[in-house]
XYZ file of C-alpha atoms in Angstrom:
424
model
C 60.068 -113.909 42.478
C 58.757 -110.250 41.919
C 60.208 -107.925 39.677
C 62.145 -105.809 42.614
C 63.447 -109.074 44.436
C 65.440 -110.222 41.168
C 66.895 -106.690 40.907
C 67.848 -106.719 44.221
C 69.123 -110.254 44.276
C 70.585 -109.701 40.616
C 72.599 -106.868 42.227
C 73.916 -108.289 45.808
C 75.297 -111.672 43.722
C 77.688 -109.485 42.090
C 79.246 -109.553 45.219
C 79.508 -112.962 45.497
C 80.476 -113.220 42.161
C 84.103 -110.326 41.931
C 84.647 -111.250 45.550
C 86.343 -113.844 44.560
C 88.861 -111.859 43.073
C 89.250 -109.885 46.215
C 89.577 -113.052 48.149
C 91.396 -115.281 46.206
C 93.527 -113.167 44.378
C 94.501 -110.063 45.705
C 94.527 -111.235 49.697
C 95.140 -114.400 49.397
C 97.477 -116.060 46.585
C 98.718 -113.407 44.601
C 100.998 -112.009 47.281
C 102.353 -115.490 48.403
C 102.797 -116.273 44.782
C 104.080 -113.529 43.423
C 106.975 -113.864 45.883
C 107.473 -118.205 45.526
C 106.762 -117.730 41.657
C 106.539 -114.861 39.711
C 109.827 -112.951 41.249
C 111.326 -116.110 42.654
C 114.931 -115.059 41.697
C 114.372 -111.825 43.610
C 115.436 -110.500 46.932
C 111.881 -110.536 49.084
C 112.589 -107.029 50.373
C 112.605 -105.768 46.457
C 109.908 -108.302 45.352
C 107.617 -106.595 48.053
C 108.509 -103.108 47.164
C 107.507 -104.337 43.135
C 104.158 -105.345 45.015
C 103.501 -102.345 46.729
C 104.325 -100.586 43.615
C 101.653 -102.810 41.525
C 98.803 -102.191 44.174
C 99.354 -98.433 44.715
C 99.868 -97.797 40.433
C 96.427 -99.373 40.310
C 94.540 -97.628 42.738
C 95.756 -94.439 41.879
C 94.620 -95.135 38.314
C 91.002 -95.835 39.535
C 91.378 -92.593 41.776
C 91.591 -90.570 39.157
C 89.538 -91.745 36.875
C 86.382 -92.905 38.977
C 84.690 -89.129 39.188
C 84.928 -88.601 35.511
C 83.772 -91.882 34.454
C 81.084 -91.667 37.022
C 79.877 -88.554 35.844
C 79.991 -89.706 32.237
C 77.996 -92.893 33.458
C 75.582 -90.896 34.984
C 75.383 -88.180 31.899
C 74.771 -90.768 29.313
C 72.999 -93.577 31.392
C 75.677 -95.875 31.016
C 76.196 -97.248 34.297
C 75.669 -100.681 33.438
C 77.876 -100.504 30.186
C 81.066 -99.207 32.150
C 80.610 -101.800 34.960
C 80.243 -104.905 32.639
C 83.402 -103.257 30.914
C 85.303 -103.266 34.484
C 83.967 -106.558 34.868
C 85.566 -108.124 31.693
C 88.577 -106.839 32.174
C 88.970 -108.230 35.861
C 87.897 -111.558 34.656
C 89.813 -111.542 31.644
C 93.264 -110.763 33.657
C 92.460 -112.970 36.735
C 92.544 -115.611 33.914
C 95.393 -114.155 32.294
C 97.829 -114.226 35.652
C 97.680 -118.266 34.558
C 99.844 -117.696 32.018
C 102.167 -115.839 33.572
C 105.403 -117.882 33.424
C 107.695 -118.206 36.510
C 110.101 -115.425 36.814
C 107.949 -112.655 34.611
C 107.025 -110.594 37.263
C 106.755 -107.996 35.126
C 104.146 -108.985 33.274
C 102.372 -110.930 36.100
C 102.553 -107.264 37.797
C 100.963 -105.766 34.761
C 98.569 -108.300 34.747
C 97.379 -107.969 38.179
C 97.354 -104.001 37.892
C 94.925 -104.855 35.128
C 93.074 -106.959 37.187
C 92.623 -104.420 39.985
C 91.545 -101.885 37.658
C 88.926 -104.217 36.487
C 88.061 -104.982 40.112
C 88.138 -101.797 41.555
C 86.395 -99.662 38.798
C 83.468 -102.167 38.368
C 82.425 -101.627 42.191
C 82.224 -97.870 41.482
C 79.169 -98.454 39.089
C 77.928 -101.625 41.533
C 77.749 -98.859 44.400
C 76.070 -96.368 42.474
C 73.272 -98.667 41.584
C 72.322 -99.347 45.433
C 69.807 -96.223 44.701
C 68.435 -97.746 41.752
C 67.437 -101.357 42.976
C 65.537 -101.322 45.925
C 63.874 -97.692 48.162
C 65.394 -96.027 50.621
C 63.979 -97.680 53.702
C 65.537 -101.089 52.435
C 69.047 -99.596 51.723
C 70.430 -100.784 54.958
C 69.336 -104.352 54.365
C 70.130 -104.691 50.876
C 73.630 -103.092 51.284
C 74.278 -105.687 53.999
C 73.088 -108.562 52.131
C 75.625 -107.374 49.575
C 78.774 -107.697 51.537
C 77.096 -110.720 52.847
C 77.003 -112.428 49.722
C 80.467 -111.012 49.073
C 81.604 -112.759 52.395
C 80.127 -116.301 51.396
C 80.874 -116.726 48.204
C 84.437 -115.575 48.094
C 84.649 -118.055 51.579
C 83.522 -121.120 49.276
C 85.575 -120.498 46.396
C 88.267 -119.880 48.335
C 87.944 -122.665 50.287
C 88.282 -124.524 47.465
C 91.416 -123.157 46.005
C 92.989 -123.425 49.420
C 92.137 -127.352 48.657
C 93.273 -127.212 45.214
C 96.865 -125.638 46.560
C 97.202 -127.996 48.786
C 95.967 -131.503 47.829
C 96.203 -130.327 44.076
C 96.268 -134.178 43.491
C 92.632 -134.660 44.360
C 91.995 -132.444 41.450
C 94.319 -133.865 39.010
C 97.085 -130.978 39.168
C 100.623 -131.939 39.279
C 101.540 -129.488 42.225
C 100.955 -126.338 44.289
C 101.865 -124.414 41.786
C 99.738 -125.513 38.842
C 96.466 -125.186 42.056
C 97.166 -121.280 41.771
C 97.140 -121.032 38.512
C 94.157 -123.292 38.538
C 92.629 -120.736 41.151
C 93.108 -117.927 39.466
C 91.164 -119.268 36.556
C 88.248 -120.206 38.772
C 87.861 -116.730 39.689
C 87.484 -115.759 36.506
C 84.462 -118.483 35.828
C 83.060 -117.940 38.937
C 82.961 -113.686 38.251
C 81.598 -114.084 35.093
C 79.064 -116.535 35.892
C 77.237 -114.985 39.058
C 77.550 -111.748 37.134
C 74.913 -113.625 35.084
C 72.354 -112.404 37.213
C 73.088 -108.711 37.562
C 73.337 -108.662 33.144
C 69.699 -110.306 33.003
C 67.965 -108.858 35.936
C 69.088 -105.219 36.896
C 67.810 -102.919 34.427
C 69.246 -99.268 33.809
C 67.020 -96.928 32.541
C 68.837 -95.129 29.268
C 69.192 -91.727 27.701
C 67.004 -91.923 25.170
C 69.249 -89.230 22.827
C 72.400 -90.677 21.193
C 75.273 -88.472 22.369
C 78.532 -88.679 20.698
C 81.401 -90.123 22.891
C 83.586 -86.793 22.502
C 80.156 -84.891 23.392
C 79.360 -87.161 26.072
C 82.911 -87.073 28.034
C 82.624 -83.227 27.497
C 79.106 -83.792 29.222
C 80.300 -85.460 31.989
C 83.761 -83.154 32.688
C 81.147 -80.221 32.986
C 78.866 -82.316 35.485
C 82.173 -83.152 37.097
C 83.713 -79.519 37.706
C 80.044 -78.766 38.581
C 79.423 -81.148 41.485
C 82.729 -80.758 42.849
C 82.210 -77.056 42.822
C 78.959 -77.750 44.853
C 80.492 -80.893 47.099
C 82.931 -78.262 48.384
C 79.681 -76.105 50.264
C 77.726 -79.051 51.596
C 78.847 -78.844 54.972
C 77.163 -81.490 55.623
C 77.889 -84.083 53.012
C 81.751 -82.906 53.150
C 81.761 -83.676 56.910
C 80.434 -87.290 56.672
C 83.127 -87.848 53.743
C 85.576 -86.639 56.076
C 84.579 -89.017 58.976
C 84.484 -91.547 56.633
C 87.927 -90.954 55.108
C 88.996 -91.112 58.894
C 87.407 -94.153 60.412
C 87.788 -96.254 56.663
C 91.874 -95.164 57.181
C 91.062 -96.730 60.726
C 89.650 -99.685 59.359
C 92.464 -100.242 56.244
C 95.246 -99.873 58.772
C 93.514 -102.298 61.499
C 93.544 -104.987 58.970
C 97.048 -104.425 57.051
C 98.762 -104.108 61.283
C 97.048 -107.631 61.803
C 98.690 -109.047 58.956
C 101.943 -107.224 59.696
C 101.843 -108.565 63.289
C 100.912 -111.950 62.008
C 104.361 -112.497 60.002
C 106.415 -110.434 62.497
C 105.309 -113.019 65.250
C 106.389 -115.817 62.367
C 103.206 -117.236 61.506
C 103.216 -119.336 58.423
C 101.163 -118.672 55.185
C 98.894 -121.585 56.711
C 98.052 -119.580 59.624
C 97.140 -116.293 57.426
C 94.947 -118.332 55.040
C 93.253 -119.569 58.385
C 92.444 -116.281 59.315
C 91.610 -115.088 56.118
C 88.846 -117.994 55.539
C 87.855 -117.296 59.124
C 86.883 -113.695 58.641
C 85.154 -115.188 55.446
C 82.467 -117.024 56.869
C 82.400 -115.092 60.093
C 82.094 -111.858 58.323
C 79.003 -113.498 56.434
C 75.973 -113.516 58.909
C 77.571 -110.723 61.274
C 76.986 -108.336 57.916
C 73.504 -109.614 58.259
C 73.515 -108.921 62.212
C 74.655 -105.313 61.708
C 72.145 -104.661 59.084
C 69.425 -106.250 60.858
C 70.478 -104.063 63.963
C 70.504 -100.987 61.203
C 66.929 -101.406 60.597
C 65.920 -101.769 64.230
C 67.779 -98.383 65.263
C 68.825 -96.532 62.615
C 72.070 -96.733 59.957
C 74.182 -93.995 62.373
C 73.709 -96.003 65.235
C 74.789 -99.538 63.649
C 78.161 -97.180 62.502
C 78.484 -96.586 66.330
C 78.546 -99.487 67.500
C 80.840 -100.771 64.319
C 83.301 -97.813 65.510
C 83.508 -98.529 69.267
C 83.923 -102.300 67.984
C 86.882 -101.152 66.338
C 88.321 -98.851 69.373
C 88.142 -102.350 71.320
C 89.784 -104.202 68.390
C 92.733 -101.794 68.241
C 93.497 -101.523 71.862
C 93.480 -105.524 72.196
C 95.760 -105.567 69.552
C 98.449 -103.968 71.631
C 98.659 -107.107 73.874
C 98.626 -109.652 70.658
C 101.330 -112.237 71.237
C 100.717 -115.846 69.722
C 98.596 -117.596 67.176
C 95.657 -117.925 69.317
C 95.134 -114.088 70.211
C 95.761 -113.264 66.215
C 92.686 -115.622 65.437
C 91.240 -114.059 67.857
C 91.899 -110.869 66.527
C 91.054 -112.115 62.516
C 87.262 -113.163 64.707
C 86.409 -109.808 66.010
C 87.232 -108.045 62.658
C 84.988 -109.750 61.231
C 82.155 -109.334 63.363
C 82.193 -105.636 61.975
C 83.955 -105.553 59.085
C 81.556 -105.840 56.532
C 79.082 -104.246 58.585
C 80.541 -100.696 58.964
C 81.235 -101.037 55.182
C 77.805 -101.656 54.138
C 76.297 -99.441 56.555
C 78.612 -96.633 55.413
C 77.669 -96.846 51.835
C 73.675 -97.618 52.656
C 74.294 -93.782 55.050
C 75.682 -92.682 51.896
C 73.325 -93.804 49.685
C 70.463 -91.949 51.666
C 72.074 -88.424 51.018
C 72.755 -88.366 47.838
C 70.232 -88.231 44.020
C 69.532 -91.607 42.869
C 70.796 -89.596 39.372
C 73.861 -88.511 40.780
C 74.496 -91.584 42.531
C 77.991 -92.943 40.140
C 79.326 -89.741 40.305
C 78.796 -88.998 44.261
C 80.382 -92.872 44.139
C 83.164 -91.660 42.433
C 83.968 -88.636 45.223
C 83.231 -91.512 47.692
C 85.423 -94.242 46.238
C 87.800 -91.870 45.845
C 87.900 -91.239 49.724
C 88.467 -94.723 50.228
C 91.028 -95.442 48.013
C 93.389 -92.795 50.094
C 92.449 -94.697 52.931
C 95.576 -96.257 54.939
C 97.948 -93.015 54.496
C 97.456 -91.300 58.029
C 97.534 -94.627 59.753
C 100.833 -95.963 59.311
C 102.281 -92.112 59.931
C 100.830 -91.898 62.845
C 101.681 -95.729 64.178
C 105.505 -94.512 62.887
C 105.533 -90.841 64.956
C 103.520 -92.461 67.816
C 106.457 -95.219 68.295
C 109.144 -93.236 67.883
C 107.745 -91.075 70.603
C 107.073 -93.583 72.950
C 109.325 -96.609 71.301
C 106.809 -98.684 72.015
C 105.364 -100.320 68.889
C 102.193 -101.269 70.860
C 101.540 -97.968 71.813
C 101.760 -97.286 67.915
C 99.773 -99.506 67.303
C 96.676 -98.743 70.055
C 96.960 -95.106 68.575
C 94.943 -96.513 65.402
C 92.117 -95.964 67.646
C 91.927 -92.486 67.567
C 90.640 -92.632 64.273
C 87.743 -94.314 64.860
C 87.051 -91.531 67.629
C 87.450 -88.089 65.348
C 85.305 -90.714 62.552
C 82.308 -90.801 65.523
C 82.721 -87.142 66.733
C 82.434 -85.681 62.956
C 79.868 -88.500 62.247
C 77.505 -87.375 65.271
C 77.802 -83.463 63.294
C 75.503 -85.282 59.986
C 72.213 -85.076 59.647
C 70.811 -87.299 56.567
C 67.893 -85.986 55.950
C 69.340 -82.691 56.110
C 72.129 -83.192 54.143
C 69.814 -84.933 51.519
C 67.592 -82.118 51.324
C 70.455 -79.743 51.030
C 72.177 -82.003 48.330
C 69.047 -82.487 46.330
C 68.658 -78.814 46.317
C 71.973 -77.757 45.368
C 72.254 -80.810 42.412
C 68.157 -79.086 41.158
């Protein structure tokens, strides 16, 4: 294996490796737990407002601190360092929620806030070093074999954990409950061991001066103010952040309505782990599809198609009514959810300096984050208007419209050259 295949294959099995977190944890048991277990003396309506709570307190967190740290990262050439930092802490609180006992949701709520933070900060610096691993002409590919990998291997482990929950006998647990806790510490073995590969074989290249930490976060708030101040006159790197805050919100609300819908028509956790493992292994080779398709046309188009996909996906989810049309539903998600995803940040990727690339991630991740706030407005003023919930529901796809119209407005290699110049 050459040098530039390990890097590349030491940084796409991170994603198999924290996407079992994602998977497992945060989609799949956590919420059913945390209402059976953790807060099982509470009333459900106030159990899910202490959930809501614990994922919004955690992503605002990362919000706020992803720029600075990524311009710090990028100041000091400490990318690497502040990922594997992320990285411990996710694994060392997915562990952690084992020990949660039943009834604590306050500290199982702290726990998993931690755990987020972990999660979500480490991908910051995993984005940013897309640049560094592979060139330009292979971002398309290598971003999709990232989510790829991210599909498959949080699809096997949590295949297994859905096995361990409910046969926990065949694995020597004494019931459901001790599976979960028994699947949240898989995640953390499984993170920390395919994150093996990214420690030994993606290198960082490091400043070679030894900056204080007080000079260095001084170092990066300057860089900060600085790119921000030029971020606000790239027309054209500000428009594609604004078509992707649009069609992401698009995206977020898609998949949070299907769930919604899901329990509303009085599906059983059974059916939503279904659907979930479905979009899993699904989601897995149509990542590779859309990136393949990427290469053949170009990264724009491959967000098209992703986009109209979507369009489609929303207006068929007006006319959802039983168990069969929801997998359905979960099917055609998948088909493009990874793929606009990786084929956003590959776009991305291509406009932006290699040396600027955890900070850029920051403004980008940041984006993303306060995705899923104009969706649910708009479902709400949409079926009030019309009291039609459906028709609340099919207006998700205007997102994914204004996303395409201000997408079709970029120009990469425009913008690139524009951003490079600016950043000189």
């Amino acid at each position: 294996m050459t040098r530039e295949s390990k890097r590349i294959y030491g940084w796409a099995l991170y994603d198999w490796a924290n996407s079992a977190y994602a998977t497992t944890v945060m989609a799949g048991f956590f919420p059913l737990f945390f209402k059976a277990f953790y807060s099982a003396d509470t009333d459900a309506t106030l159990s899910t407002a202490q959930l809501g709570v614990a994922n919004a307190v955690s992503s605002i967190i990362v919000v706020l601190l992803a720029p600075l740290l990524g311009a710090i990262a990028d100041a000091g050439g400490i990318r690497k360092r502040f990922l594997l930092l992320f990285a411990f802490l996710g694994i060392l609180m997915s562990a952690a929620l084992a020990l949660v006992g039943k009834g604590q949701w306050e500290l199982a709520a702290f726990v998993y806030v931690l755990g987020n933070i972990g999660f979500m900060g480490s991908n910051i610096f995993y984005d940013a070093f897309l640049p560094s691993v592979t060139s330009e002409d292979r971002f398309d590919k290598v971003s999709g074999l990232g989510y790829a990998l991210g599909y498959l291997g949080g699809g096997i482990l949590f295949a297994l954990n859905v096995a361990m929950v409910q046969q926990p006998e065949w694995f020597g647990l004494a019931d459901a409950a001790a599976g979960v806790k028994a699947s949240f510490i898989s995640v953390a073995l499984w993170w920390m061991l395919f994150a093996l590969p990214f420690v030994l074989w993606v290198k960082e290249k490091r400043n070679t001066r030894k900056i204080g930490t007080v000079t260095l976060t001084v170092l990066g708030y300057r860089r900060l103010m600085r790119t921000f101040h030029k971020i606000k006159h790239l027309r054209g790197l500000f428009l594609f952040l604004v078509a992707y805050w649009f069609y992401i919100d698009g995206v977020d609300t898609i998949i949070r309505m299907a769930v919604d819908y899901g329990m509303a028509i009085g599906f059983e956790a059974g059916d939503l782990i279904k659907a979930l493992l479905l979009v899993q292994f699904i989601g897995f080779p149509a990542t590779i599809l859309v990136a393949k398709l990427a290469q053949m046309w170009d990264t724009k188009k491959a967000i098209y198609l992703t986009l109209g996909f979507y369009v489609l996906i929303a207006i068929m989810a007006a006319f959802m009514h039983d168990v069969s049309s929801f997998y359905l539903l979960a099917a055609m998600i998948a088909l493009v959810q990874g793929g606009i995803q990786a084929m956003s940040r590959s776009y991305y990727s291509k406009m932006i300096p290699a040396e600027y690339a955890a900070e850029f991630f920051g403004f980008y991740n940041f984006l993303g984050k306060f995705a899923t706030v104009l969706g649910p407005l708009l479902i709400g003023a949409v079926a009030l208007a019309t009291e039609s919930s459906r028709a609340g529901i099919a207006s998700v796809a205007v997102f994914f419209v204004i996303g395409a119209v201000l997408l079709y407005m970029v120009d990469e290699k425009a913008v690139a050259e524009e951003v490079r110049g600016a950043m000189r």
